[in-house]
Amino acid sequence: MLQARQLRLAGRFLRHRFDELHPYEVQATLLNACNLKCLYCACPEIKTSLLNTEQWRAAIRRLGELGTLRLKWQGGEPTLRKDFRELCAEVQRAGILCAVVTNGCFIADDPSLLDHLDEVVFSLDSPNAAINDALRGEGVHAAVLRAIEAARARPLRLFINMVVTRDNLGEIEAMLRFCEERDIGLNVQPAVFGLPNFDDRARGVALSDEQTRRMYRDLAAWKRQGRRLMFAASTYESASLWSDYGTLARRSPGESDCVMGRFYVHVEPNGDVHPCVQHSADFRPGNILRDGLDEALRRARHHNCGTCFSAYLNERKALFGLRPRALMEYVRRG
């Protein structure tokens, strides 16, 4: 049965469906800085200018007017910003679900960082402290567990994002059990290289194509068993058919019909607006400050990135395309 939250989001979706601009889901990187340096991550080394508090507040208010359903803060580590709570509160005032992807270290010591959130995605790469901390830093596992327990005491939707390398490939089912014991959803993604936020110096820990293919087949099988994974089995099966995981996306012969850039956008810390974080398009982004948010969103609608293997992005394509299996999964997740 549809929950009240889902009915509200469905109504907002329908109300704005035929507007010129309807960025239903916005993924926004608040900053690249981080208190950690994970083995595979280059974010802390990427320097850029940042939108200030008032610039973000204005953008959030406009996104609310345009019907945005969910805004997810990413980094770096979003909770490093002193205005984090203020920006989250602005998101909720705009009628938008507020989510964050976080390493949890600051939340462990200051649970008030959860005050204006609806969803929290904790980054954790293994339920085994030694394996996780070898990838993410000493003491991180213990801090994340404290943050998870603080979040479980609140009415929040909780998820774990697990980045898979050769060093933790064998940990996926253990992580799945960890999540199921705590009523937490699990997203599993391979470490991919060729994007600015992944550290090419760590390519040696990347999965082989066959390891990646097998991982997606296993995820599909577990999902069919009713396990607590985020996406539909068919999404994982589709990802397992990708021919070369070193190619992150493929261009379309003309303008793309992908929903990324129309229903979903990615915003960089400096205000650049992209169709998504993994696109391979011939594309010059518009910028919130230079061009205005509406014009930057219009530009993101037109690109030539056609397809990719990302389970997360392909599930979004299916959901915003109103495909029955994605809608069923949405209802099932609650």
CSV table of C-alpha atoms in Angstrom, one decimal:
chain,number,residue,atom,x,y,z
A,1,MET,CA,0.0,0.0,0.0
A,2,LEU,CA,1.2,3.5,-0.8
A,3,GLN,CA,2.4,5.5,2.2
A,4,ALA,CA,1.5,9.1,2.8
A,5,ARG,CA,5.0,10.2,1.8
A,6,GLN,CA,4.7,8.4,-1.5
A,7,LEU,CA,1.3,9.8,-2.3
A,8,ARG,CA,2.6,13.3,-1.6
A,9,LEU,CA,5.6,12.8,-3.9
A,10,ALA,CA,3.3,11.2,-6.6
A,11,GLY,CA,1.0,14.3,-6.5
A,12,ARG,CA,4.0,16.6,-6.8
A,13,PHE,CA,5.3,14.6,-9.7
A,14,LEU,CA,2.0,14.8,-11.6
A,15,ARG,CA,1.6,18.5,-10.8
A,16,HIS,CA,4.9,19.4,-12.5
A,17,ARG,CA,5.1,16.6,-15.1
A,18,PHE,CA,4.3,18.8,-18.1
A,19,ASP,CA,6.2,21.9,-17.0
A,20,GLU,CA,9.1,23.0,-19.1
A,21,LEU,CA,11.5,22.3,-16.2
A,22,HIS,CA,11.0,19.5,-13.7
A,23,PRO,CA,14.3,18.5,-12.0
A,24,TYR,CA,12.6,15.9,-9.8
A,25,GLU,CA,15.8,14.6,-8.3
A,26,VAL,CA,18.9,16.8,-7.6
A,27,GLN,CA,22.2,15.4,-6.5
A,28,ALA,CA,24.4,18.3,-5.3
A,29,THR,CA,28.0,18.2,-4.2
A,30,LEU,CA,28.3,20.8,-1.5
A,31,LEU,CA,32.1,20.7,-1.4
A,32,ASN,CA,35.0,18.4,-2.3
A,33,ALA,CA,36.8,18.7,1.1
A,34,CYS,CA,36.7,15.7,3.4
A,35,ASN,CA,38.0,14.7,6.8
A,36,LEU,CA,39.0,11.3,5.3
A,37,LYS,CA,41.1,10.2,2.3
A,38,CYS,CA,39.6,6.9,1.2
A,39,LEU,CA,41.9,4.7,-1.0
A,40,TYR,CA,39.9,5.1,-4.2
A,41,CYS,CA,38.6,8.7,-3.7
A,42,ALA,CA,40.2,11.9,-5.2
A,43,CYS,CA,37.6,14.4,-3.9
A,44,PRO,CA,39.7,16.0,-1.2
A,45,GLU,CA,42.3,16.9,-3.8
A,46,ILE,CA,39.9,18.6,-6.2
A,47,LYS,CA,39.9,22.4,-5.7
A,48,THR,CA,36.9,24.5,-6.7
A,49,SER,CA,34.9,27.6,-5.7
A,50,LEU,CA,31.8,27.1,-3.6
A,51,LEU,CA,28.3,28.6,-3.7
A,52,ASN,CA,27.7,30.5,-0.5
A,53,THR,CA,24.8,30.0,1.9
A,54,GLU,CA,22.5,32.6,0.3
A,55,GLN,CA,23.3,31.4,-3.2
A,56,TRP,CA,22.3,27.8,-2.2
A,57,ARG,CA,19.2,29.1,-0.3
A,58,ALA,CA,18.0,30.9,-3.5
A,59,ALA,CA,18.6,27.8,-5.6
A,60,ILE,CA,16.8,25.6,-3.2
A,61,ARG,CA,13.8,27.9,-3.1
A,62,ARG,CA,13.6,27.8,-6.9
A,63,LEU,CA,14.0,24.1,-7.0
A,64,GLY,CA,11.0,23.9,-4.7
A,65,GLU,CA,9.0,26.0,-7.1
A,66,LEU,CA,10.0,23.7,-10.0
A,67,GLY,CA,8.7,20.6,-8.2
A,68,THR,CA,11.9,18.9,-7.0
A,69,LEU,CA,11.1,15.8,-5.0
A,70,ARG,CA,14.4,15.0,-3.5
A,71,LEU,CA,17.7,16.8,-3.0
A,72,LYS,CA,20.7,14.7,-2.0
A,73,TRP,CA,23.8,16.4,-0.6
A,74,GLN,CA,27.1,14.8,-1.5
A,75,GLY,CA,30.8,15.6,-1.1
A,76,GLY,CA,33.6,15.3,0.0
A,77,GLU,CA,31.9,15.3,3.3
A,78,PRO,CA,28.8,17.6,3.3
A,79,THR,CA,28.6,17.9,7.1
A,80,LEU,CA,31.9,19.8,7.1
A,81,ARG,CA,30.0,22.9,6.0
A,82,LYS,CA,29.1,25.1,8.9
A,83,ASP,CA,25.7,25.9,7.2
A,84,PHE,CA,24.8,22.3,6.7
A,85,ARG,CA,21.9,22.3,9.1
A,86,GLU,CA,20.6,25.6,7.7
A,87,LEU,CA,20.7,24.4,4.1
A,88,CYS,CA,18.9,21.1,5.1
A,89,ALA,CA,16.2,23.1,6.8
A,90,GLU,CA,15.8,25.3,3.7
A,91,VAL,CA,15.3,22.1,1.6
A,92,GLN,CA,12.6,20.9,3.9
A,93,ARG,CA,10.9,24.3,3.9
A,94,ALA,CA,10.8,24.1,0.1
A,95,GLY,CA,8.8,20.9,0.4
A,96,ILE,CA,11.7,18.7,-0.8
A,97,LEU,CA,12.9,15.5,0.8
A,98,CYS,CA,16.4,16.2,2.1
A,99,ALA,CA,19.0,13.4,1.9
A,100,VAL,CA,22.8,13.2,2.5
A,101,VAL,CA,25.6,10.8,1.7
A,102,THR,CA,28.0,11.0,4.6
A,103,ASN,CA,30.9,9.2,6.2
A,104,GLY,CA,29.1,9.7,9.5
A,105,CYS,CA,32.2,10.8,11.5
A,106,PHE,CA,30.8,14.2,12.6
A,107,ILE,CA,27.3,12.8,13.1
A,108,ALA,CA,28.8,10.3,15.6
A,109,ASP,CA,29.9,13.2,17.8
A,110,ASP,CA,27.0,15.6,17.0
A,111,PRO,CA,23.7,13.9,16.2
A,112,SER,CA,22.0,17.3,15.8
A,113,LEU,CA,23.4,17.2,12.2
A,114,LEU,CA,20.5,14.8,11.5
A,115,ASP,CA,17.9,17.4,12.6
A,116,HIS,CA,16.7,18.5,9.2
A,117,LEU,CA,17.2,15.3,7.2
A,118,ASP,CA,14.7,12.8,5.8
A,119,GLU,CA,17.2,10.2,4.5
A,120,VAL,CA,20.8,9.4,5.4
A,121,VAL,CA,23.1,7.3,3.2
A,122,PHE,CA,26.2,6.2,5.2
A,123,SER,CA,29.3,5.2,3.4
A,124,LEU,CA,30.6,1.9,4.7
A,125,ASP,CA,32.6,-0.6,2.8
A,126,SER,CA,32.6,-3.6,5.1
A,127,PRO,CA,31.0,-4.7,8.4
A,128,ASN,CA,34.5,-5.9,9.3
A,129,ALA,CA,36.4,-3.0,10.9
A,130,ALA,CA,39.8,-4.0,9.7
A,131,ILE,CA,38.7,-4.3,6.0
A,132,ASN,CA,36.7,-1.1,6.1
A,133,ASP,CA,39.3,0.9,7.8
A,134,ALA,CA,42.1,-0.3,5.4
A,135,LEU,CA,40.0,1.4,2.6
A,136,ARG,CA,38.6,4.4,4.5
A,137,GLY,CA,40.8,5.2,7.4
A,138,GLU,CA,41.6,4.1,11.0
A,139,GLY,CA,38.7,4.4,13.4
A,140,VAL,CA,36.1,5.1,10.7
A,141,HIS,CA,34.2,1.9,11.1
A,142,ALA,CA,33.6,2.6,14.8
A,143,ALA,CA,32.5,6.1,14.1
A,144,VAL,CA,30.0,5.1,11.4
A,145,LEU,CA,28.4,2.5,13.7
A,146,ARG,CA,27.9,5.2,16.3
A,147,ALA,CA,26.3,7.5,13.7
A,148,ILE,CA,24.1,4.7,12.4
A,149,GLU,CA,22.8,4.0,15.9
A,150,ALA,CA,22.1,7.7,16.4
A,151,ALA,CA,20.2,7.8,13.2
A,152,ARG,CA,18.2,4.7,14.0
A,153,ALA,CA,16.8,6.4,17.0
A,154,ARG,CA,15.1,8.9,14.7
A,155,PRO,CA,12.3,8.5,12.1
A,156,LEU,CA,14.7,8.5,9.1
A,157,ARG,CA,15.1,6.4,6.0
A,158,LEU,CA,18.6,4.8,6.2
A,159,PHE,CA,20.8,3.3,3.6
A,160,ILE,CA,24.4,2.2,3.3
A,161,ASN,CA,26.5,2.8,0.2
A,162,MET,CA,29.2,0.2,-0.3
A,163,VAL,CA,32.0,0.9,-2.8
A,164,VAL,CA,33.4,-2.5,-3.9
A,165,THR,CA,37.1,-3.1,-4.8
A,166,ARG,CA,39.1,-6.3,-5.0
A,167,ASP,CA,39.8,-5.9,-1.2
A,168,ASN,CA,36.2,-6.1,-0.1
A,169,LEU,CA,34.5,-8.0,-2.9
A,170,GLY,CA,33.9,-11.0,-0.6
A,171,GLU,CA,32.1,-8.8,2.0
A,172,ILE,CA,28.9,-8.0,0.1
A,173,GLU,CA,26.7,-10.7,1.6
A,174,ALA,CA,28.0,-10.0,5.1
A,175,MET,CA,27.2,-6.3,4.5
A,176,LEU,CA,23.7,-7.3,3.3
A,177,ARG,CA,23.2,-9.3,6.5
A,178,PHE,CA,24.4,-6.3,8.5
A,179,CYS,CA,21.8,-4.0,6.8
A,180,GLU,CA,19.0,-6.5,7.1
A,181,GLU,CA,19.6,-6.8,10.9
A,182,ARG,CA,19.1,-3.0,11.2
A,183,ASP,CA,16.4,-2.4,8.6
A,184,ILE,CA,18.7,-0.5,6.4
A,185,GLY,CA,18.7,-0.5,2.6
A,186,LEU,CA,22.0,-1.4,0.8
A,187,ASN,CA,23.4,0.2,-2.4
A,188,VAL,CA,26.4,-1.6,-3.9
A,189,GLN,CA,28.6,0.0,-6.5
A,190,PRO,CA,32.0,-0.9,-8.0
A,191,ALA,CA,34.8,1.6,-7.7
A,192,VAL,CA,35.0,3.1,-11.2
A,193,PHE,CA,37.9,5.1,-12.6
A,194,GLY,CA,37.9,7.7,-15.3
A,195,LEU,CA,35.8,10.2,-13.2
A,196,PRO,CA,37.3,13.1,-11.5
A,197,ASN,CA,36.2,12.0,-8.0
A,198,PHE,CA,37.9,8.6,-8.2
A,199,ASP,CA,41.6,8.4,-7.7
A,200,ASP,CA,43.3,6.9,-10.7
A,201,ARG,CA,46.3,5.9,-8.6
A,202,ALA,CA,44.1,3.2,-7.0
A,203,ARG,CA,43.2,1.5,-10.3
A,204,GLY,CA,45.0,-1.6,-9.1
A,205,VAL,CA,42.1,-2.3,-6.7
A,206,ALA,CA,39.4,-2.1,-9.4
A,207,LEU,CA,37.3,-5.2,-10.1
A,208,SER,CA,37.9,-7.0,-13.3
A,209,ASP,CA,35.1,-7.0,-15.9
A,210,GLU,CA,34.2,-10.6,-14.9
A,211,GLN,CA,34.2,-9.8,-11.2
A,212,THR,CA,31.9,-6.9,-11.8
A,213,ARG,CA,29.6,-9.0,-14.0
A,214,ARG,CA,29.5,-11.7,-11.3
A,215,MET,CA,28.8,-9.1,-8.6
A,216,TYR,CA,25.8,-7.8,-10.5
A,217,ARG,CA,24.5,-11.3,-11.1
A,218,ASP,CA,24.8,-12.1,-7.4
A,219,LEU,CA,22.9,-8.9,-6.5
A,220,ALA,CA,20.1,-9.8,-9.0
A,221,ALA,CA,19.9,-13.3,-7.4
A,222,TRP,CA,19.7,-12.0,-3.8
A,223,LYS,CA,17.1,-9.4,-4.8
A,224,ARG,CA,14.9,-12.1,-6.3
A,225,GLN,CA,15.2,-13.8,-2.9
A,226,GLY,CA,13.7,-10.7,-1.3
A,227,ARG,CA,16.9,-9.4,0.2
A,228,ARG,CA,17.3,-5.8,1.4
A,229,LEU,CA,18.9,-4.3,-1.8
A,230,MET,CA,17.8,-1.0,-3.2
A,231,PHE,CA,17.1,-1.8,-6.8
A,232,ALA,CA,15.1,-4.2,-8.9
A,233,ALA,CA,16.6,-7.5,-9.9
A,234,SER,CA,16.2,-6.6,-13.6
A,235,THR,CA,18.3,-3.4,-13.0
A,236,TYR,CA,21.2,-5.5,-11.7
A,237,GLU,CA,20.8,-8.1,-14.5
A,238,SER,CA,21.0,-5.3,-17.0
A,239,ALA,CA,24.2,-4.0,-15.4
A,240,SER,CA,25.7,-7.5,-15.7
A,241,LEU,CA,25.4,-7.3,-19.5
A,242,TRP,CA,27.6,-4.3,-20.0
A,243,SER,CA,30.5,-5.3,-22.3
A,244,ASP,CA,33.3,-3.1,-20.9
A,245,TYR,CA,33.2,-1.6,-17.4
A,246,GLY,CA,36.1,0.6,-18.3
A,247,THR,CA,33.7,2.5,-20.6
A,248,LEU,CA,31.5,4.2,-18.1
A,249,ALA,CA,28.9,5.5,-20.6
A,250,ARG,CA,28.2,5.5,-24.3
A,251,ARG,CA,27.1,8.4,-26.4
A,252,SER,CA,24.0,8.5,-28.5
A,253,PRO,CA,24.2,9.2,-32.2
A,254,GLY,CA,22.1,12.4,-31.7
A,255,GLU,CA,20.5,14.2,-28.8
A,256,SER,CA,19.9,11.7,-26.0
A,257,ASP,CA,16.4,10.6,-24.9
A,258,CYS,CA,17.9,9.7,-21.4
A,259,VAL,CA,15.9,11.2,-18.6
A,260,MET,CA,19.1,12.5,-17.0
A,261,GLY,CA,19.2,16.2,-17.4
A,262,ARG,CA,15.4,16.4,-17.6
A,263,PHE,CA,14.2,14.6,-14.5
A,264,TYR,CA,17.5,14.4,-12.7
A,265,VAL,CA,20.5,16.7,-12.5
A,266,HIS,CA,23.9,16.8,-10.8
A,267,VAL,CA,25.2,20.2,-9.4
A,268,GLU,CA,28.8,20.8,-8.7
A,269,PRO,CA,30.1,22.9,-5.7
A,270,ASN,CA,30.7,25.9,-8.0
A,271,GLY,CA,27.1,25.8,-9.4
A,272,ASP,CA,27.8,23.9,-12.6
A,273,VAL,CA,24.7,21.8,-13.6
A,274,HIS,CA,25.3,18.5,-15.3
A,275,PRO,CA,22.9,15.8,-16.5
A,276,CYS,CA,24.5,13.3,-14.1
A,277,VAL,CA,27.9,12.6,-12.6
A,278,GLN,CA,28.7,9.8,-15.1
A,279,HIS,CA,27.8,11.3,-18.4
A,280,SER,CA,30.1,11.1,-21.4
A,281,ALA,CA,28.4,13.8,-23.4
A,282,ASP,CA,29.8,16.6,-25.5
A,283,PHE,CA,28.5,19.1,-23.0
A,284,ARG,CA,29.3,22.5,-21.6
A,285,PRO,CA,27.4,22.9,-18.3
A,286,GLY,CA,25.4,26.0,-17.5
A,287,ASN,CA,26.2,27.6,-14.1
A,288,ILE,CA,23.8,28.7,-11.5
A,289,LEU,CA,25.7,32.0,-10.9
A,290,ARG,CA,26.7,32.8,-14.4
A,291,ASP,CA,23.6,31.7,-16.3
A,292,GLY,CA,20.9,31.5,-13.6
A,293,LEU,CA,19.4,28.2,-12.4
A,294,ASP,CA,16.6,27.9,-15.0
A,295,GLU,CA,19.0,28.4,-17.9
A,296,ALA,CA,21.5,25.9,-16.5
A,297,LEU,CA,18.7,23.4,-16.1
A,298,ARG,CA,17.6,24.0,-19.7
A,299,ARG,CA,21.1,23.4,-21.0
A,300,ALA,CA,21.3,20.1,-19.0
A,301,ARG,CA,18.3,18.8,-20.9
A,302,HIS,CA,20.3,18.7,-24.2
A,303,HIS,CA,23.2,16.3,-24.4
A,304,ASN,CA,24.3,13.2,-26.3
A,305,CYS,CA,25.1,10.7,-23.5
A,306,GLY,CA,22.9,7.7,-24.3
A,307,THR,CA,23.4,4.9,-21.8
A,308,CYS,CA,25.5,3.6,-18.9
A,309,PHE,CA,25.7,0.6,-16.6
A,310,SER,CA,25.1,2.5,-13.3
A,311,ALA,CA,22.4,0.6,-11.3
A,312,TYR,CA,21.5,3.8,-9.5
A,313,LEU,CA,21.0,5.9,-12.6
A,314,ASN,CA,19.2,3.2,-14.6
A,315,GLU,CA,16.8,2.6,-11.7
A,316,ARG,CA,16.0,6.4,-11.8
A,317,LYS,CA,15.5,6.2,-15.6
A,318,ALA,CA,13.0,3.4,-15.1
A,319,LEU,CA,11.2,5.1,-12.3
A,320,PHE,CA,10.9,8.5,-14.0
A,321,GLY,CA,9.9,6.6,-17.2
A,322,LEU,CA,7.0,5.1,-15.2
A,323,ARG,CA,8.1,1.5,-16.0
A,324,PRO,CA,6.0,-1.0,-14.0
A,325,ARG,CA,8.8,-2.9,-12.4
A,326,ALA,CA,10.5,0.3,-11.1
A,327,LEU,CA,7.1,1.6,-9.8
A,328,MET,CA,6.6,-1.7,-8.0
A,329,GLU,CA,10.0,-1.5,-6.4
A,330,TYR,CA,9.3,2.1,-5.3
A,331,VAL,CA,6.1,1.0,-3.6
A,332,ARG,CA,7.8,-2.0,-2.0
A,333,ARG,CA,10.6,0.2,-0.6
A,334,GLY,CA,8.1,2.5,1.1
